[in-house]
Short mmCIF file of C-alpha atoms in Angstrom, two decimals:
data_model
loop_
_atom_site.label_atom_id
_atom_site.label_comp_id
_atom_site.label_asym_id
_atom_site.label_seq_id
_atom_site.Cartn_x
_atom_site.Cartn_y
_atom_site.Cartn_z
CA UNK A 1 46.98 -24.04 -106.79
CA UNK A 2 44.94 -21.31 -105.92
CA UNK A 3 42.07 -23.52 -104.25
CA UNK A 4 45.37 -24.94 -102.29
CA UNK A 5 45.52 -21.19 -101.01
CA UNK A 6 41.95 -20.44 -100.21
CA UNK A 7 41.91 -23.65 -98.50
CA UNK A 8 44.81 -23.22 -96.41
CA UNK A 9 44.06 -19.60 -95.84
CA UNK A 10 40.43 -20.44 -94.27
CA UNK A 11 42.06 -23.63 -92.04
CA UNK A 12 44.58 -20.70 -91.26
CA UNK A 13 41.68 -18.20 -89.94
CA UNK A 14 39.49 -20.88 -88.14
CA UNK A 15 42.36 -22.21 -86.42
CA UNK A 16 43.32 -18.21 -85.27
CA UNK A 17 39.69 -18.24 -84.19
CA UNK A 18 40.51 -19.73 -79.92
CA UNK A 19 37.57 -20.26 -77.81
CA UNK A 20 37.26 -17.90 -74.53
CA UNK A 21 37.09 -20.12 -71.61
CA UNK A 22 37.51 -18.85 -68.29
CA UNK A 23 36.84 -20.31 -64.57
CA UNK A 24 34.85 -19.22 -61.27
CA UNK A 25 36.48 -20.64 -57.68
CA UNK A 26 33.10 -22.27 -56.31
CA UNK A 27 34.10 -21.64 -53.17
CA UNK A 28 35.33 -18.52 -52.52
CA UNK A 29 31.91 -17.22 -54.61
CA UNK A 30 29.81 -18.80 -52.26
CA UNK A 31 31.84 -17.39 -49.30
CA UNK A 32 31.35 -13.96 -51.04
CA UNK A 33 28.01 -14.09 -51.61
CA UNK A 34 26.14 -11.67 -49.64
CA UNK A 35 22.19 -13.68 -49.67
CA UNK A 36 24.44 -17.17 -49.64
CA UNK A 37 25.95 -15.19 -46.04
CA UNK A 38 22.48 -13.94 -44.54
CA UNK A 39 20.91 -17.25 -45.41
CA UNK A 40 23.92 -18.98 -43.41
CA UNK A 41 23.23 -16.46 -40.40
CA UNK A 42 19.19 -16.78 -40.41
CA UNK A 43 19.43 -20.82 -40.45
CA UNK A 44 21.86 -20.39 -37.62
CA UNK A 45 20.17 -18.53 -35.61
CA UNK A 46 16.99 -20.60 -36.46
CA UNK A 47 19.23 -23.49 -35.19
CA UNK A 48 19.91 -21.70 -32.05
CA UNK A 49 16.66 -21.35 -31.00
CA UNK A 50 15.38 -24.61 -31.89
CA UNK A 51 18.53 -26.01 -29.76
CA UNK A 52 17.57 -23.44 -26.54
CA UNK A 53 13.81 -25.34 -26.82
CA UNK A 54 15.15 -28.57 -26.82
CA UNK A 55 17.36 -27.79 -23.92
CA UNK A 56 14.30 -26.02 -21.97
CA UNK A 57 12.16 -29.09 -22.76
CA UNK A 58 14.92 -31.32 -21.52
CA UNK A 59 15.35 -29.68 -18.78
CA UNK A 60 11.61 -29.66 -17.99
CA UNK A 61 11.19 -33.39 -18.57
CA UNK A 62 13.91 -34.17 -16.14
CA UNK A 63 12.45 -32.13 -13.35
CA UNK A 64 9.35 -33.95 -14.19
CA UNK A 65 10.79 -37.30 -14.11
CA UNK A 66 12.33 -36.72 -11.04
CA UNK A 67 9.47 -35.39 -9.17
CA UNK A 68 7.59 -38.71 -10.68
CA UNK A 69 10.49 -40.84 -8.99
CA UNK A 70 9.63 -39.23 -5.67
CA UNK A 71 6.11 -39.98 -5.91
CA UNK A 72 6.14 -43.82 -7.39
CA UNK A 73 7.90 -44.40 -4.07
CA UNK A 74 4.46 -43.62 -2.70
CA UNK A 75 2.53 -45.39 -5.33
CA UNK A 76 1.23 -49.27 -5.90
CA UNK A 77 4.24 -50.53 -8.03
CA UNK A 78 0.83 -51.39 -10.63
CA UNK A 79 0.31 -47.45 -10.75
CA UNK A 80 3.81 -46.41 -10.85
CA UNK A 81 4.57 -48.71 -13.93
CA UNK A 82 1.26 -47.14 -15.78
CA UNK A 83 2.45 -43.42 -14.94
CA UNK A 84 5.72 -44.56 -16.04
CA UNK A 85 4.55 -45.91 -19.26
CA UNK A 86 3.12 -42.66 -19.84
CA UNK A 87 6.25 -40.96 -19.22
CA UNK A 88 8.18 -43.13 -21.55
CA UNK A 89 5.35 -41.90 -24.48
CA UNK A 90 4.91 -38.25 -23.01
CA UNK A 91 9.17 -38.30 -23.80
CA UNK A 92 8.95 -40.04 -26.93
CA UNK A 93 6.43 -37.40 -28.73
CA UNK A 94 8.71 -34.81 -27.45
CA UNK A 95 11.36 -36.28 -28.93
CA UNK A 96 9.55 -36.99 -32.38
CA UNK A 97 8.22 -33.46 -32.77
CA UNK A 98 12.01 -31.79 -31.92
CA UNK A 99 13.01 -33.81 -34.13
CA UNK A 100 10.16 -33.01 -36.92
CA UNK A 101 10.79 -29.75 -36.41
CA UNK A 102 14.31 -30.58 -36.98
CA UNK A 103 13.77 -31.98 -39.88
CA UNK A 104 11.48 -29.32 -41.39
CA UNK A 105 14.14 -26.48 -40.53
CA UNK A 106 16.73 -28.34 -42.45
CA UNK A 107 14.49 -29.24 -45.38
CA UNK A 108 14.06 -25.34 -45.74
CA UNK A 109 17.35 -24.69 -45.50
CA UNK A 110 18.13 -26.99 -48.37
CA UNK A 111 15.17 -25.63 -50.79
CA UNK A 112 16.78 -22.00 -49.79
CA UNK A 113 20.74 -23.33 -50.72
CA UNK A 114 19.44 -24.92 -53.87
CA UNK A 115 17.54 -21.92 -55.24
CA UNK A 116 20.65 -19.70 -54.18
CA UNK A 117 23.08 -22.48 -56.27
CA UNK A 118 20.51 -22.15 -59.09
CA UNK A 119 20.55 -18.31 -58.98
CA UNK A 120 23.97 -18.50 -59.05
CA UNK A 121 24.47 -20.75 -62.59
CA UNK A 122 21.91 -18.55 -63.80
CA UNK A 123 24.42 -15.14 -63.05
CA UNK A 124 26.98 -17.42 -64.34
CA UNK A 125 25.94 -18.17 -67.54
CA UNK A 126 24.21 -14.62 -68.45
CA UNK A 127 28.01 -13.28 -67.72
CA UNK A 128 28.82 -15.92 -70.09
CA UNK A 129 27.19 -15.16 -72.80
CA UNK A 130 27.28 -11.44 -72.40
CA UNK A 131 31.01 -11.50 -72.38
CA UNK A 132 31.68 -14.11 -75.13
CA UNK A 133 32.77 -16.71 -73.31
CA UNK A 134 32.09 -20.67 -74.88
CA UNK A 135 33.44 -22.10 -71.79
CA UNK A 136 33.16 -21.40 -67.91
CA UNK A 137 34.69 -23.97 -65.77
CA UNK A 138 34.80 -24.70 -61.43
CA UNK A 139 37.54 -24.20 -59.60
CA UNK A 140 38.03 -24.68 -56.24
CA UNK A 141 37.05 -27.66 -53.78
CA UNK A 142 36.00 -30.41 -55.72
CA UNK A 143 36.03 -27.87 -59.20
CA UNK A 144 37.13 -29.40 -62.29
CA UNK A 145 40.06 -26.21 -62.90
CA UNK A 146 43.31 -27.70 -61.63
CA UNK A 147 45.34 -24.56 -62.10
CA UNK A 148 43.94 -21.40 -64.42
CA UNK A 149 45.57 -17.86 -64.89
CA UNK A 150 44.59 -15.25 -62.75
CA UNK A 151 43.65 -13.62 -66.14
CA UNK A 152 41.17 -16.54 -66.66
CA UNK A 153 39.94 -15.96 -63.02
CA UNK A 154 36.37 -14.42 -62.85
CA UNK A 155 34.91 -15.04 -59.16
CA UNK A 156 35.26 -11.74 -58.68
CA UNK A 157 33.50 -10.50 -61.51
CA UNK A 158 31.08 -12.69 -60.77
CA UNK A 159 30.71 -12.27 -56.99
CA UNK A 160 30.53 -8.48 -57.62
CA UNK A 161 27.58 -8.95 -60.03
CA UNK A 162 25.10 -11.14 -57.74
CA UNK A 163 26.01 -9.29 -54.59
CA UNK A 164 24.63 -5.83 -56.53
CA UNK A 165 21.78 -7.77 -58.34
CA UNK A 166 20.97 -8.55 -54.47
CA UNK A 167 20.75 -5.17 -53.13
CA UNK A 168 18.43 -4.14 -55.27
#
């Protein structure tokens, strides 16, 4: 009878014993994050700029195709197809390295997101563990919380943490 007891009374204490789980909106922490917000703002205006030089280049090209029309009307139609041959490539490699560059700005772009994402889980976790949680879940767009308590709610917690650890 007594081992009945003990037995009962330890099933009774582990089953008093409730895990801490609590969620982060993934979405409104990456809105809130400060570096996630100047990294946004730097690509953009990298994107910008690389957009004004393709328009100036564009713009270029065109005044030089035109002016080439003029003069092939002056030109052997032999010599006008070779300088327009070399048009066609001259506006091809223009249109390859734009695009390269393109390519390379969103590339670093990506390696910066990820890293911020990583630093992120990282902040995530150590509040975790610090606070006793066994179980953070994502909310938000695409999250796995469907509904959660406000009480259960720690974005803000969170936010507030990384945007401090990133003015030092």
């Amino acid at each position: 009878m007594k081992k009945i007891l003990l037995v009962l009374a330890v099933l009774g204490m582990a089953s008093c014993q409730q895990e801490k789980i609590g969620y982060v909106d993934n979405v409104k922490l990456m809105d809130e994050y400060q570096e996630k917000i100047d990294v946004e703002a730097k690509f953009k205006t990298k994107v910008e700029a690389l957009a004004k030089k393709r328009d100036s280049i564009s713009q270029a090209f065109q005044l030089e195709a035109q002016a080439f029309q003029l003069k092939a009307q002056k030109m052997s139609q032999k010599a006008a197809q070779e300088e327009y041959g070399l048009m066609q490539q001259k506006g091809q490699m223009m249109g390859q390295q734009l695009q390269q560059e393109d390519q390379q700005l969103q590339a670093a772009g990506q390696v910066e997101m990820d890293s911020i994402v990583s630093k992120v889980k990282k902040e995530i976790i150590a509040y975790g563990k610090a606070n006793g949680y066994s179980y953070i879940l994502g909310g938000g767009e695409g999250g796995s919380v469907l509904y959660g308590t406000d009480a259960n709610n720690l974005t803000s917690q969170v936010v507030k943490i990384l945007n401090d650890n990133y003015k030092k």
